[in-house]
Amino acid sequence: MGIVLEKLPGVAKGLPGGEMLLTTAETIIDWGRKSSVWPMTFGLACCAIEMMASYASRFDFDRMGVIPRPSPRQADVMIIAGTVVKKMADPIIKIYHQMPEPRFVISMGSCANCGGPYWDSYSVVKGVDKIIPVDVYIAGCPPRPESLQFAVLKLQEKMMKMKLSATHGAAPQQEKGSREIAAE
Amino acid sequence: MTETTTASPVEYLKTDELFVNLGPQHPSTHGVLRVGLTIKGEVITKAVPDVGYLHRGTEKLAEVRGYHHCVVLTDRWDYVSAMPNNLVFCLAAEKIMNLQVPERAQYLRTIMCEMNRIASHLLFFGTYGIDIGAFTPFLYAFREREMVLDLFEMLCGARLTYNYIRLGGVMMDTPPEWIDKTKEFLDYFKPRLDEYDTLLTYNPIFMDRTQTVGLIPKDTAIAWGLSGPNLRGSGVNYDARVFEPYAAYDKVKFDVPVGKTGSCWDRYFCRVAEMRQSVSIVEQCLKLMQPGDFAAKGVAKVPKPPPGESYAHVEGSRGNLGIYLVSDGGQSPFRLHVRAPSFINLAILQDMLVGQKMADVIAILGSIDIVLGEVDR
Amino acid sequence: MTAEELYAKFAAQFPKVQKASVEVKGSPAYATLRLNSPAELEPVIEWLKGLGFTYLDIVTATDYKGPIDVKGFVMDPNPNAFLPEGATPQIEAPTATPNYPYREAFELEYCLTYLEEKIKVFLKLDVPRDGGKVPSLVKHFPAADWQERETLDLYGIGFEGHPNPTKILTPDFIKGYPLRKDYVHTPDQFD
């Protein structure tokens, strides 16, 4: 199967012969989800160039299972890479609602976090969390590709904490955006 | 006898006009550009570009920022090549303030602009490959682009938004080993340009795909005010580095590559050829540069230039980037207008796409090489 | 051709068009002229185009009303709020400069380039702040199309004869013209 058992927490030891694997449904679903974080290919501003750099040769995002998808219907995570201006706010909300549940949002860079250098501009939304919930914030103007990769690692941590609840499927712990990842 | 249809197959296949919305989050629009296309069959009958999805109000913000703060805002217009943006604002402000820039700073400015041009055209090379359907050039281009960015990082600590060129000079002198590393990179980079030519430029499939689409005749290009490789691809030799030499461009020798027909391939070729010239300019500057001051002495922390107006323009990576600056004697610019080359280059799209095939839209759009941060500012 | 020769040609052709009192600094090859009324614009442009100024560089405007109103920003635009306590303030609130000739008018700026002769000419034209109208240059230079729309969007200056006089940069719900000095920002659903 090619699964590294040590990387799969909560797994009972493989039975003699190694043909069977016992785990909880939660763990295996979360593990599968975190190993294929597919972001939506869409960049807004400067940070998009750093996002492209993370996909490219040196930083090689593929090794984390991050493969960009051009359609929101196939994407798990939306990387808000750049300034969100008021004219773009509606399309972003529309794209967000096109993504299937559970969906995640990474806010990349100061502009998407809080407006950044445009904190007083008449035309900029002061933080993308005013319009959609955000899971991970990255600081920087623009953040380095390593920061984006760290954000994905943080998101994977969060995914591993997701519970199968009374709702259908695994629901994110935080429905509404908040400034921090849920504590342990 | 049963009734049969009398329509000919051509009549039967006739289609209505169809509206296709491209963007604003389409992966191939290089940002947040939206184009409303009306197509009949495969042919475009109307194209309406819709911009403003990245309008950040920089021109308004500059009216309450100090002159040093404005340099920070300039970085984020053309974020792929921020050095010429820094430079053009500093040139305009220096003209109002009558600041003299030391010679070493002039050379450093020239070197940085040309290195940034290489990084910017590499990004174009990579993404244009993707637009056309070749993914490999992207990986090669980013390999080299990262090396340029490493050099910038060593110089000023930033990979994209440098804020390196400041009023009266530059932020700081080069670190001791920077010049050797740059020479090393240039030696590494020159053979790579030949690799690119064999990979993409003279690739027969690529040439067939791009040489016949998106033709811009000379007169049209001038009338629409195109600049940069888009204008020179049509055969007009207009380059601000020659037209009105700034920084140290009057001390170096270089050619301005000019295309013939104004096709997508010509515009692409001008950019690839410019990279060779940039390498040559950087090499000459490194040879000519003497130790000295890197910034003028006595630049005020809160400059208050005398009332007046100035205009400066440089050859940015995307075209003729100009700044019209008005000062009323206060601590902020009274008016800062940007002649954004991407904005003016993009306007031709509404005229140029009509009559083209739907499949060529992305090839044409990619060859204009816009950066949305500069289009909307 | 030098700027002086161009001024001489202008004096012969259009005696009313004067050299502007404030010249655009930058290069000896920049000529700055002031037009007296919008009616003069088209003949001057046509004449210049015939002379060889075939490249339109910029179309823009400046509001000379006075210092900028900080109510045009969503928050107080003063960056001193971000400084640590006790630090020297970096920049003051915008104030009027004494003796600067502010006036109740927009000034339109046009810049044309003669590519072969390496000379640029700047044309200035005052229009009133309320209901100012100027002829559109789109039929002479297609390059004016988007730049005039931008000026219309940000300043509210009407261009007569423009084929598509609509907003270009700001969204529909932003009321007013943001680059006017007296623009007051109305909070919308995103503020």
JSON list of C-alpha atoms in Angstrom, two decimals, chain B residues 175-258:
[
{"chain": "B", "resi": 175, "resn": "PRO", "atom": "CA", "xyz": [27.78, 42.97, 0.40]},
{"chain": "B", "resi": 176, "resn": "PRO", "atom": "CA", "xyz": [31.46, 42.09, -0.25]},
{"chain": "B", "resi": 177, "resn": "GLU", "atom": "CA", "xyz": [30.84, 38.79, -2.00]},
{"chain": "B", "resi": 178, "resn": "TRP", "atom": "CA", "xyz": [27.82, 39.96, -3.98]},
{"chain": "B", "resi": 179, "resn": "ILE", "atom": "CA", "xyz": [29.72, 41.03, -7.08]},
{"chain": "B", "resi": 180, "resn": "ASP", "atom": "CA", "xyz": [31.52, 37.70, -7.40]},
{"chain": "B", "resi": 181, "resn": "LYS", "atom": "CA", "xyz": [28.29, 35.82, -6.95]},
{"chain": "B", "resi": 182, "resn": "THR", "atom": "CA", "xyz": [26.66, 37.94, -9.64]},
{"chain": "B", "resi": 183, "resn": "LYS", "atom": "CA", "xyz": [29.49, 37.27, -12.08]},
{"chain": "B", "resi": 184, "resn": "GLU", "atom": "CA", "xyz": [29.17, 33.58, -11.29]},
{"chain": "B", "resi": 185, "resn": "PHE", "atom": "CA", "xyz": [25.47, 33.72, -12.00]},
{"chain": "B", "resi": 186, "resn": "LEU", "atom": "CA", "xyz": [25.95, 35.55, -15.31]},
{"chain": "B", "resi": 187, "resn": "ASP", "atom": "CA", "xyz": [28.46, 32.95, -16.46]},
{"chain": "B", "resi": 188, "resn": "TYR", "atom": "CA", "xyz": [26.00, 30.25, -15.52]},
{"chain": "B", "resi": 189, "resn": "PHE", "atom": "CA", "xyz": [23.10, 32.04, -17.12]},
{"chain": "B", "resi": 190, "resn": "LYS", "atom": "CA", "xyz": [24.47, 32.78, -20.58]},
{"chain": "B", "resi": 191, "resn": "PRO", "atom": "CA", "xyz": [24.49, 29.17, -21.82]},
{"chain": "B", "resi": 192, "resn": "ARG", "atom": "CA", "xyz": [21.00, 28.72, -20.35]},
{"chain": "B", "resi": 193, "resn": "LEU", "atom": "CA", "xyz": [19.71, 31.33, -22.80]},
{"chain": "B", "resi": 194, "resn": "ASP", "atom": "CA", "xyz": [20.81, 29.10, -25.67]},
{"chain": "B", "resi": 195, "resn": "GLU", "atom": "CA", "xyz": [19.01, 26.25, -23.97]},
{"chain": "B", "resi": 196, "resn": "TYR", "atom": "CA", "xyz": [15.83, 28.29, -23.89]},
{"chain": "B", "resi": 197, "resn": "ASP", "atom": "CA", "xyz": [16.17, 29.00, -27.58]},
{"chain": "B", "resi": 198, "resn": "THR", "atom": "CA", "xyz": [16.36, 25.33, -28.41]},
{"chain": "B", "resi": 199, "resn": "LEU", "atom": "CA", "xyz": [13.61, 24.49, -25.95]},
{"chain": "B", "resi": 200, "resn": "LEU", "atom": "CA", "xyz": [11.04, 27.07, -26.94]},
{"chain": "B", "resi": 201, "resn": "THR", "atom": "CA", "xyz": [12.09, 30.00, -29.12]},
{"chain": "B", "resi": 202, "resn": "TYR", "atom": "CA", "xyz": [12.98, 28.07, -32.26]},
{"chain": "B", "resi": 203, "resn": "ASN", "atom": "CA", "xyz": [10.77, 25.12, -31.50]},
{"chain": "B", "resi": 204, "resn": "PRO", "atom": "CA", "xyz": [8.77, 24.61, -34.74]},
{"chain": "B", "resi": 205, "resn": "ILE", "atom": "CA", "xyz": [5.55, 23.83, -32.89]},
{"chain": "B", "resi": 206, "resn": "PHE", "atom": "CA", "xyz": [5.87, 26.97, -30.82]},
{"chain": "B", "resi": 207, "resn": "MET", "atom": "CA", "xyz": [6.72, 29.08, -33.85]},
{"chain": "B", "resi": 208, "resn": "ASP", "atom": "CA", "xyz": [3.75, 27.81, -35.82]},
{"chain": "B", "resi": 209, "resn": "ARG", "atom": "CA", "xyz": [1.51, 28.44, -32.87]},
{"chain": "B", "resi": 210, "resn": "THR", "atom": "CA", "xyz": [2.57, 32.03, -32.29]},
{"chain": "B", "resi": 211, "resn": "GLN", "atom": "CA", "xyz": [3.93, 33.53, -35.50]},
{"chain": "B", "resi": 212, "resn": "THR", "atom": "CA", "xyz": [0.60, 34.02, -37.20]},
{"chain": "B", "resi": 213, "resn": "VAL", "atom": "CA", "xyz": [-1.59, 35.18, -34.35]},
{"chain": "B", "resi": 214, "resn": "GLY", "atom": "CA", "xyz": [-2.01, 38.50, -32.62]},
{"chain": "B", "resi": 215, "resn": "LEU", "atom": "CA", "xyz": [-0.46, 40.65, -35.33]},
{"chain": "B", "resi": 216, "resn": "ILE", "atom": "CA", "xyz": [-0.15, 44.34, -34.40]},
{"chain": "B", "resi": 217, "resn": "PRO", "atom": "CA", "xyz": [0.91, 46.61, -37.29]},
{"chain": "B", "resi": 218, "resn": "LYS", "atom": "CA", "xyz": [3.33, 49.41, -36.59]},
{"chain": "B", "resi": 219, "resn": "ASP", "atom": "CA", "xyz": [0.83, 52.28, -36.84]},
{"chain": "B", "resi": 220, "resn": "THR", "atom": "CA", "xyz": [-1.71, 50.54, -34.64]},
{"chain": "B", "resi": 221, "resn": "ALA", "atom": "CA", "xyz": [0.90, 49.92, -32.00]},
{"chain": "B", "resi": 222, "resn": "ILE", "atom": "CA", "xyz": [1.87, 53.59, -31.89]},
{"chain": "B", "resi": 223, "resn": "ALA", "atom": "CA", "xyz": [-1.73, 54.82, -31.96]},
{"chain": "B", "resi": 224, "resn": "TRP", "atom": "CA", "xyz": [-2.65, 52.63, -29.00]},
{"chain": "B", "resi": 225, "resn": "GLY", "atom": "CA", "xyz": [0.37, 53.88, -27.10]},
{"chain": "B", "resi": 226, "resn": "LEU", "atom": "CA", "xyz": [1.95, 50.48, -26.59]},
{"chain": "B", "resi": 227, "resn": "SER", "atom": "CA", "xyz": [5.40, 50.41, -25.13]},
{"chain": "B", "resi": 228, "resn": "GLY", "atom": "CA", "xyz": [8.15, 48.04, -24.22]},
{"chain": "B", "resi": 229, "resn": "PRO", "atom": "CA", "xyz": [8.54, 44.73, -26.04]},
{"chain": "B", "resi": 230, "resn": "ASN", "atom": "CA", "xyz": [4.97, 45.03, -27.31]},
{"chain": "B", "resi": 231, "resn": "LEU", "atom": "CA", "xyz": [5.86, 48.15, -29.27]},
{"chain": "B", "resi": 232, "resn": "ARG", "atom": "CA", "xyz": [9.30, 46.97, -30.31]},
{"chain": "B", "resi": 233, "resn": "GLY", "atom": "CA", "xyz": [7.86, 43.64, -31.46]},
{"chain": "B", "resi": 234, "resn": "SER", "atom": "CA", "xyz": [5.97, 45.66, -34.06]},
{"chain": "B", "resi": 235, "resn": "GLY", "atom": "CA", "xyz": [9.19, 47.20, -35.31]},
{"chain": "B", "resi": 236, "resn": "VAL", "atom": "CA", "xyz": [9.17, 50.59, -33.55]},
{"chain": "B", "resi": 237, "resn": "ASN", "atom": "CA", "xyz": [12.44, 51.36, -31.89]},
{"chain": "B", "resi": 238, "resn": "TYR", "atom": "CA", "xyz": [11.34, 53.29, -28.82]},
{"chain": "B", "resi": 239, "resn": "ASP", "atom": "CA", "xyz": [13.20, 52.57, -25.62]},
{"chain": "B", "resi": 240, "resn": "ALA", "atom": "CA", "xyz": [13.40, 55.04, -22.74]},
{"chain": "B", "resi": 241, "resn": "ARG", "atom": "CA", "xyz": [16.94, 53.87, -22.02]},
{"chain": "B", "resi": 242, "resn": "VAL", "atom": "CA", "xyz": [17.98, 55.33, -25.38]},
{"chain": "B", "resi": 243, "resn": "PHE", "atom": "CA", "xyz": [15.34, 58.04, -25.74]},
{"chain": "B", "resi": 244, "resn": "GLU", "atom": "CA", "xyz": [16.33, 59.76, -22.53]},
{"chain": "B", "resi": 245, "resn": "PRO", "atom": "CA", "xyz": [19.19, 57.91, -20.79]},
{"chain": "B", "resi": 246, "resn": "TYR", "atom": "CA", "xyz": [18.86, 57.77, -17.01]},
{"chain": "B", "resi": 247, "resn": "ALA", "atom": "CA", "xyz": [21.04, 56.18, -14.32]},
{"chain": "B", "resi": 248, "resn": "ALA", "atom": "CA", "xyz": [24.15, 54.83, -16.07]},
{"chain": "B", "resi": 249, "resn": "TYR", "atom": "CA", "xyz": [22.62, 53.81, -19.38]},
{"chain": "B", "resi": 250, "resn": "ASP", "atom": "CA", "xyz": [24.54, 56.46, -21.28]},
{"chain": "B", "resi": 251, "resn": "LYS", "atom": "CA", "xyz": [27.81, 54.81, -20.25]},
{"chain": "B", "resi": 252, "resn": "VAL", "atom": "CA", "xyz": [27.09, 51.30, -21.48]},
{"chain": "B", "resi": 253, "resn": "LYS", "atom": "CA", "xyz": [26.61, 49.90, -24.96]},
{"chain": "B", "resi": 254, "resn": "PHE", "atom": "CA", "xyz": [23.64, 47.76, -25.79]},
{"chain": "B", "resi": 255, "resn": "ASP", "atom": "CA", "xyz": [21.29, 46.93, -28.63]},
{"chain": "B", "resi": 256, "resn": "VAL", "atom": "CA", "xyz": [17.56, 47.30, -28.58]},
{"chain": "B", "resi": 257, "resn": "PRO", "atom": "CA", "xyz": [15.99, 44.18, -30.06]},
{"chain": "B", "resi": 258, "resn": "VAL", "atom": "CA", "xyz": [13.23, 44.98, -32.52]}
]
